[in-house]
Amino acid sequence: MHKAVLVVEDEFLIAMDLKLLLESRGWRVLGPAATVKEALRLLSDELPAVALLDVTLKDGTVTLVAEALRARNVPFIVASAYSRPELIGGDVLVGAPNVGKPTEERRLFTVLEQCISS
């Protein structure tokens, strides 16, 4: 069984596509969470190996989730159309790999593997 990945994405269809794609490759998906509050609740239940974060959610930016992940030493990836997500989500996102939106499947899995093996 592959490791768990927390998916934080507020666009339902994108979230479902990501969940199915990840599960088809053997990942166990926590979420998807559509809000900061929901993502933080999932984190309090279980720590994933890695997280995939949308920058803007229904209840604000993903900043608090990214800070919570960093505090727990959980690596995260951003899935954003923004070329510089840190301008929206804050300094905590500086240097986080961005797999883009729409997310390119091969890049997503390459970056996920790099995150959990580093």
N, CA and C of each residue as an Amber inpcrd file, in Angstrom:
protein
   354
   0.8500000  -1.1940000   0.0000000   0.0000000   0.0000000   0.0000000
   0.8860000   1.2450000   0.0000000   0.5330000   2.1550000  -0.8610000
   1.3200000   3.3830000  -0.9560000   1.0190000   4.3020000   0.2190000
   1.7340000   5.3540000   0.2930000   1.5740000   6.2880000   1.3890000
   0.3150000   7.1410000   1.2100000  -0.0640000   7.8230000   2.2900000
  -1.2370000   8.6840000   2.2620000  -0.8610000  10.0710000   1.7460000
  -1.7620000  10.6550000   0.9590000  -1.5950000  12.0120000   0.4560000
  -2.8470000  12.8120000   0.8250000  -2.6280000  13.9790000   1.4220000
  -3.7360000  14.8760000   1.7340000  -3.9850000  15.7420000   0.5060000
  -5.2140000  15.7260000  -0.0050000  -5.5810000  16.5600000  -1.1490000
  -6.4670000  17.6940000  -0.6520000  -6.0170000  18.9270000  -0.8990000
  -6.7680000  20.1170000  -0.4940000  -7.1130000  20.8830000  -1.7700000
  -8.3850000  20.7980000  -2.1690000  -8.8450000  21.3720000  -3.4360000
 -10.3330000  21.6710000  -3.3110000 -10.7320000  22.9150000  -3.6080000
 -12.1460000  23.2720000  -3.4190000 -12.9990000  23.1480000  -4.6820000
 -12.3970000  22.8900000  -5.8260000 -13.2000000  22.6670000  -7.0320000
 -13.5050000  21.1820000  -7.1070000 -14.7830000  20.8540000  -6.9300000
 -15.2150000  19.4630000  -6.7410000 -14.7150000  18.5320000  -7.8440000
 -14.9020000  18.9070000  -9.1130000 -14.5240000  18.0150000 -10.2040000
 -13.0180000  17.7830000 -10.2600000 -12.2440000  18.8360000 -10.0190000
 -10.7810000  18.6960000  -9.9820000 -10.3860000  17.7860000  -8.8220000
 -11.0120000  18.0030000  -7.6640000 -10.7170000  17.1910000  -6.4800000
 -11.0110000  15.7110000  -6.7420000 -12.1430000  15.4240000  -7.3790000
 -12.5110000  14.0310000  -7.6620000 -11.5520000  13.4130000  -8.6790000
 -11.1850000  14.1880000  -9.7090000 -10.2240000  13.6930000 -10.7080000
  -8.8930000  13.3390000 -10.0400000  -8.4100000  14.2340000  -9.1720000
  -7.1430000  13.9900000  -8.4720000  -7.2370000  12.7500000  -7.5910000
  -8.3390000  12.6300000  -6.8700000  -8.5370000  11.4750000  -5.9750000
  -8.4800000  10.1640000  -6.7780000  -9.2300000  10.1060000  -7.8720000
  -9.2600000   8.8890000  -8.6930000  -7.9000000   8.6020000  -9.3130000
  -7.2380000   9.6380000  -9.7920000  -5.9210000   9.4910000 -10.4010000
  -4.9120000   8.9490000  -9.3830000  -4.8850000   9.5570000  -8.1970000
  -3.9540000   9.1330000  -7.1460000  -4.2410000   7.6990000  -6.7010000
  -5.5240000   7.3900000  -6.5040000  -5.8880000   6.0410000  -6.0590000
  -5.5460000   4.9990000  -7.1190000  -5.6640000   5.3750000  -8.3980000
  -5.3420000   4.4310000  -9.4740000  -3.8530000   4.0830000  -9.4790000
  -3.0330000   4.9440000  -8.8550000  -1.5940000   4.6970000  -8.7590000
  -1.2030000   4.1640000  -7.3800000  -2.1970000   3.7710000  -6.5800000
  -1.9080000   3.1200000  -5.3130000  -1.7830000   4.0370000  -4.1070000
  -2.0550000   5.3200000  -4.2840000  -2.0040000   6.2390000  -3.1420000
  -3.2940000   6.1400000  -2.3460000  -3.2100000   6.4070000  -1.0600000
  -4.3920000   6.5040000  -0.2080000  -4.6550000   7.9910000   0.0120000
  -5.8430000   8.4490000  -0.3950000  -6.1560000   9.8790000  -0.3700000
  -6.8960000  10.2640000   0.9020000  -6.3660000  11.2610000   1.6100000
  -7.0760000  11.8840000   2.7360000  -7.7920000  13.0890000   2.1450000
  -9.0870000  13.1500000   2.3680000  -9.8770000  14.2210000   1.7570000
 -10.5620000  13.6760000   0.5110000 -10.7090000  14.5170000  -0.4740000
 -10.2130000  15.8890000  -0.5900000 -10.9200000  16.8570000   0.3650000
 -10.1600000  17.8170000   0.8560000 -10.6950000  18.8680000   1.7160000
 -10.9210000  20.1180000   0.8630000 -12.0940000  20.7270000   1.0100000
 -12.4290000  21.9150000   0.2130000 -12.1860000  23.2130000   0.9760000
 -11.9310000  23.0830000   2.2970000 -11.7430000  24.2770000   3.1140000
 -10.5180000  24.1180000   4.0070000 -10.0190000  25.2480000   4.4930000
  -8.9050000  25.2460000   5.4370000  -9.3060000  24.4510000   6.6800000
 -10.5030000  24.7250000   7.1740000 -10.9930000  24.0750000   8.3920000
 -11.0270000  22.5460000   8.2380000 -11.5400000  22.0810000   7.1010000
 -11.6310000  20.6450000   6.8470000 -10.2320000  20.0190000   6.7340000
  -9.3140000  20.7150000   6.0560000  -7.9400000  20.2110000   5.9020000
  -7.2560000  20.0920000   7.2610000  -7.4270000  21.0950000   8.1120000
  -6.8090000  21.0600000   9.4490000  -7.4030000  19.9370000  10.2940000
  -8.7110000  19.6870000  10.1500000  -9.3510000  18.5880000  10.8790000
  -8.7720000  17.2470000  10.4240000  -8.6070000  17.0710000   9.1110000
  -8.0200000  15.8250000   8.5870000  -6.5940000  15.6340000   9.1120000
  -5.8430000  16.7270000   9.1790000  -4.4650000  16.6610000   9.6870000
  -4.4170000  16.2640000  11.1540000  -5.4300000  16.6730000  11.8970000
  -5.4370000  16.3190000  13.3200000  -5.7380000  14.8290000  13.5150000
  -6.3660000  14.2010000  12.5010000  -6.6770000  12.7690000  12.5710000
  -5.5000000  11.8950000  12.1380000  -4.7840000  12.3380000  11.1010000
  -3.7240000  11.5060000  10.5270000  -2.7360000  12.3840000   9.7630000
  -1.4390000  12.0760000   9.9110000  -0.4270000  12.8040000   9.1490000
  -0.1490000  12.0770000   7.8430000  -0.3240000  12.7700000   6.7130000
  -0.0140000  12.1570000   5.4260000   1.4970000  12.1570000   5.1860000
   1.9290000  11.4010000   4.1770000   3.3400000  11.4130000   3.7770000
   3.6620000  12.7010000   3.0350000   2.6310000  13.2420000   2.3600000
   2.7890000  14.4250000   1.5250000   1.3990000  15.0480000   1.3330000
   1.3590000  16.3180000   0.9500000   0.0720000  16.9750000   0.7060000
   0.1170000  17.6960000  -0.6330000  -1.0380000  17.7500000  -1.2800000
  -1.2140000  18.4590000  -2.5430000  -2.2110000  19.5860000  -2.2820000
  -1.7500000  20.8290000  -2.4270000  -2.5360000  21.9830000  -2.0010000
  -2.9400000  22.9090000  -3.1340000  -4.2280000  23.2520000  -3.1740000
  -4.7110000  24.3620000  -3.9850000  -4.4240000  25.6110000  -3.1470000
  -4.2020000  26.7460000  -3.7790000  -3.8160000  27.9400000  -3.0210000
  -5.0180000  28.6820000  -2.4440000  -6.0890000  28.8240000  -3.2340000
  -7.2630000  29.5380000  -2.7400000  -8.4110000  28.5510000  -2.5500000
  -8.9640000  28.5680000  -1.3400000 -10.0390000  27.6500000  -0.9750000
 -11.3150000  28.4280000  -0.6690000 -12.3780000  27.7030000  -0.4070000
 -13.6730000  28.3500000  -0.1460000 -13.6050000  29.3300000   1.0340000
 -12.7830000  29.0100000   2.0320000 -12.7420000  29.8520000   3.2400000
 -11.4160000  30.6060000   3.3860000 -10.7110000  30.8330000   2.2860000
  -9.4880000  31.6300000   2.3500000  -8.3160000  30.9420000   1.6770000
  -7.1210000  31.4430000   1.9390000  -5.9350000  30.8270000   1.3300000
  -5.4830000  29.6230000   2.1520000  -4.6610000  28.8110000   1.5270000
  -4.2040000  27.5590000   2.1260000  -3.0700000  27.7800000   3.1420000
  -2.7260000  29.0280000   3.4160000  -1.5790000  29.3750000   4.2590000
  -1.5490000  28.6230000   5.5850000  -2.6590000  28.6050000   6.3150000
  -2.6790000  27.9420000   7.6330000  -2.4200000  26.4440000   7.5130000
  -2.9170000  25.8450000   6.4410000  -2.6950000  24.4070000   6.2200000
  -1.2130000  24.1610000   5.9310000  -0.6300000  24.9960000   5.0800000
   0.7930000  24.8600000   4.7410000   1.6580000  25.0340000   5.9940000
   1.3010000  25.9950000   6.8380000   2.0530000  26.2180000   8.0800000
   1.9250000  25.0160000   9.0150000   0.7230000  24.4340000   9.0860000
   0.5080000  23.2530000   9.9320000   1.3210000  22.0670000   9.4070000
   1.3750000  21.9150000   8.0840000   2.1590000  20.8360000   7.4790000
   3.6420000  21.0380000   7.7620000   4.1140000  22.2550000   7.5700000
   5.5290000  22.5430000   7.7950000   5.9030000  22.2760000   9.2590000
   5.0300000  22.6750000  10.1900000   5.2910000  22.4650000  11.6230000
   5.3980000  20.9770000  11.9560000   4.7210000  20.1370000  11.1510000
   4.7450000  18.6820000  11.3800000   5.7390000  17.9760000  10.4510000
   6.5420000  18.7650000   9.7250000   7.5300000  18.2070000   8.7840000
   6.9230000  17.3440000   7.6880000   5.7240000  17.7390000   7.2180000
   5.0910000  17.0320000   6.1020000   5.3410000  17.8540000   4.8390000
   6.0010000  17.2700000   3.8220000   6.2400000  18.0280000   2.5950000
   4.9310000  18.2890000   1.8510000   4.8890000  19.3870000   1.1250000
   3.6880000  19.6670000   0.3410000   4.0390000  20.2020000  -1.0360000
   3.0800000  19.9790000  -1.9350000   3.1590000  20.3940000  -3.3250000
   1.9820000  21.3260000  -3.5610000   2.1840000  22.3250000  -4.3880000
   1.1100000  23.2420000  -4.7350000   0.5940000  22.8900000  -6.1310000
  -0.7200000  22.9270000  -6.3010000  -1.3240000  22.7700000  -7.6330000
  -2.0250000  24.0930000  -7.9350000  -1.3160000  24.9690000  -8.6290000
  -1.8230000  26.3170000  -8.8250000  -1.5520000  26.8230000 -10.2340000
  -2.4900000  27.6120000 -10.7490000  -2.2790000  28.2680000 -12.0400000
  -1.3840000  29.4950000 -11.8590000  -1.2360000  29.9640000 -10.6130000
  -0.3820000  31.1330000 -10.3480000   1.0820000  30.7520000 -10.5500000
   1.8320000  31.6060000 -11.2170000   3.2600000  31.3010000 -11.4040000
   4.0300000  31.5090000 -10.1000000   3.5200000  32.3970000  -9.2210000
   4.1710000  32.6080000  -7.9170000   3.1060000  32.5070000  -6.8180000
   2.7270000  31.2770000  -6.4340000   1.6620000  31.0710000  -5.4450000
   1.9240000  31.7740000  -4.1190000   3.2170000  31.9930000  -3.7880000
   3.5380000  32.6330000  -2.5050000   3.0000000  34.0670000  -2.4320000
   2.7540000  34.6930000  -3.5790000   2.1920000  36.0470000  -3.5720000
   0.7600000  36.0340000  -3.0530000   0.0760000  34.8970000  -3.1920000
  -1.3020000  34.7670000  -2.6970000  -1.3170000  34.0640000  -1.3410000
  -0.5540000  32.9750000  -1.2380000  -0.6120000  32.1360000  -0.0460000
   0.4270000  32.4270000   1.0110000   1.3340000  33.3760000   0.7400000
   2.3090000  33.7480000   1.7610000   3.6380000  33.0280000   1.6400000
   4.5890000  33.4740000   2.4390000   5.9750000  33.0010000   2.3820000
   6.1260000  31.5040000   2.6300000   5.1710000  30.9070000   3.3320000
   5.2690000  29.4740000   3.6270000   5.2840000  28.6490000   2.3290000
   4.7570000  29.2340000   1.2430000   4.7120000  28.5110000  -0.0320000
   5.9740000  28.7020000  -0.8840000   6.8690000  29.5870000  -0.4620000
   8.1040000  29.8200000  -1.2290000   8.8820000  28.5100000  -1.3480000
   9.2390000  28.1600000  -2.5620000  10.0440000  26.9600000  -2.7750000
   9.2580000  25.6650000  -2.8790000   7.9600000  25.7110000  -2.6130000
   7.1650000  24.4860000  -2.7600000   7.0150000  24.1800000  -4.2490000
   7.1900000  22.9150000  -4.6460000   7.0100000  22.5820000  -6.0560000
   5.5780000  22.8670000  -6.4880000   5.4090000  23.4090000  -7.6910000
   4.0790000  23.7220000  -8.2240000   3.8430000  22.8500000  -9.4480000
   2.8430000  21.9630000  -9.3550000   2.5470000  21.0660000 -10.4690000
   1.5320000  21.6700000 -11.4390000   1.1610000  22.9410000 -11.1750000
   0.2910000  23.6510000 -12.1160000  -1.1660000  23.2500000 -12.0290000
  -1.9690000  24.0240000 -12.7140000  -3.3910000  23.7330000 -12.8150000
  -3.8390000  24.2110000 -14.1810000  -4.3490000  23.3320000 -15.0470000
  -4.5620000  21.9120000 -14.7610000  -3.2380000  21.1800000 -14.5180000
  -3.3200000  20.1700000 -13.6560000  -2.1290000  19.4380000 -13.2460000
  -1.7400000  18.4150000 -14.3110000  -0.4700000  18.4270000 -14.6670000
   0.0430000  17.4730000 -15.6450000   0.4010000  16.1940000 -14.8850000
  -0.2190000  15.0960000 -15.2920000  -0.1470000  13.8410000 -14.5400000
   1.2800000  13.3480000 -14.3020000   2.1000000  13.3210000 -15.3340000
   3.4580000  12.7940000 -15.1770000   4.2600000  13.6390000 -14.1950000
   4.1240000  14.9620000 -14.3120000   4.8360000  15.8570000 -13.3860000
   4.3580000  15.6360000 -11.9490000   3.0590000  15.4880000 -11.7630000
   2.5000000  15.2660000 -10.4260000   3.1610000  14.0580000  -9.7590000
   3.2170000  12.9310000 -10.4630000   3.7520000  11.7160000  -9.8410000
   5.2670000  11.7900000  -9.6490000   5.9530000  12.4640000 -10.5610000
   7.3950000  12.6640000 -10.4010000   7.6780000  13.4560000  -9.1300000
   6.9370000  14.5560000  -8.9540000   7.1490000  15.4250000  -7.7860000
   6.7320000  14.7220000  -6.4890000   5.6300000  13.9820000  -6.5150000
   5.2060000  13.2220000  -5.3280000   6.2990000  12.2530000  -4.8930000
   6.8380000  11.5190000  -5.8420000   7.8910000  10.5470000  -5.5080000
   9.1280000  11.2550000  -4.9500000   9.4950000  12.4090000  -5.5350000
  10.6460000  13.1570000  -5.0390000  10.4100000  13.6170000  -3.6050000
   9.1940000  14.0630000  -3.3200000   8.8810000  14.5770000  -1.9760000
   8.9940000  13.4870000  -0.9140000   8.4980000  12.2900000  -1.2050000
   8.5130000  11.2610000  -0.1620000   9.8480000  10.5430000  -0.0690000
  10.6910000  10.6880000  -1.1020000  11.9780000   9.9930000  -1.0300000
  13.0820000  10.9090000  -0.5150000  12.8060000  12.2160000  -0.4220000
  13.8610000  13.1350000   0.0240000  13.8950000  13.2700000   1.5370000
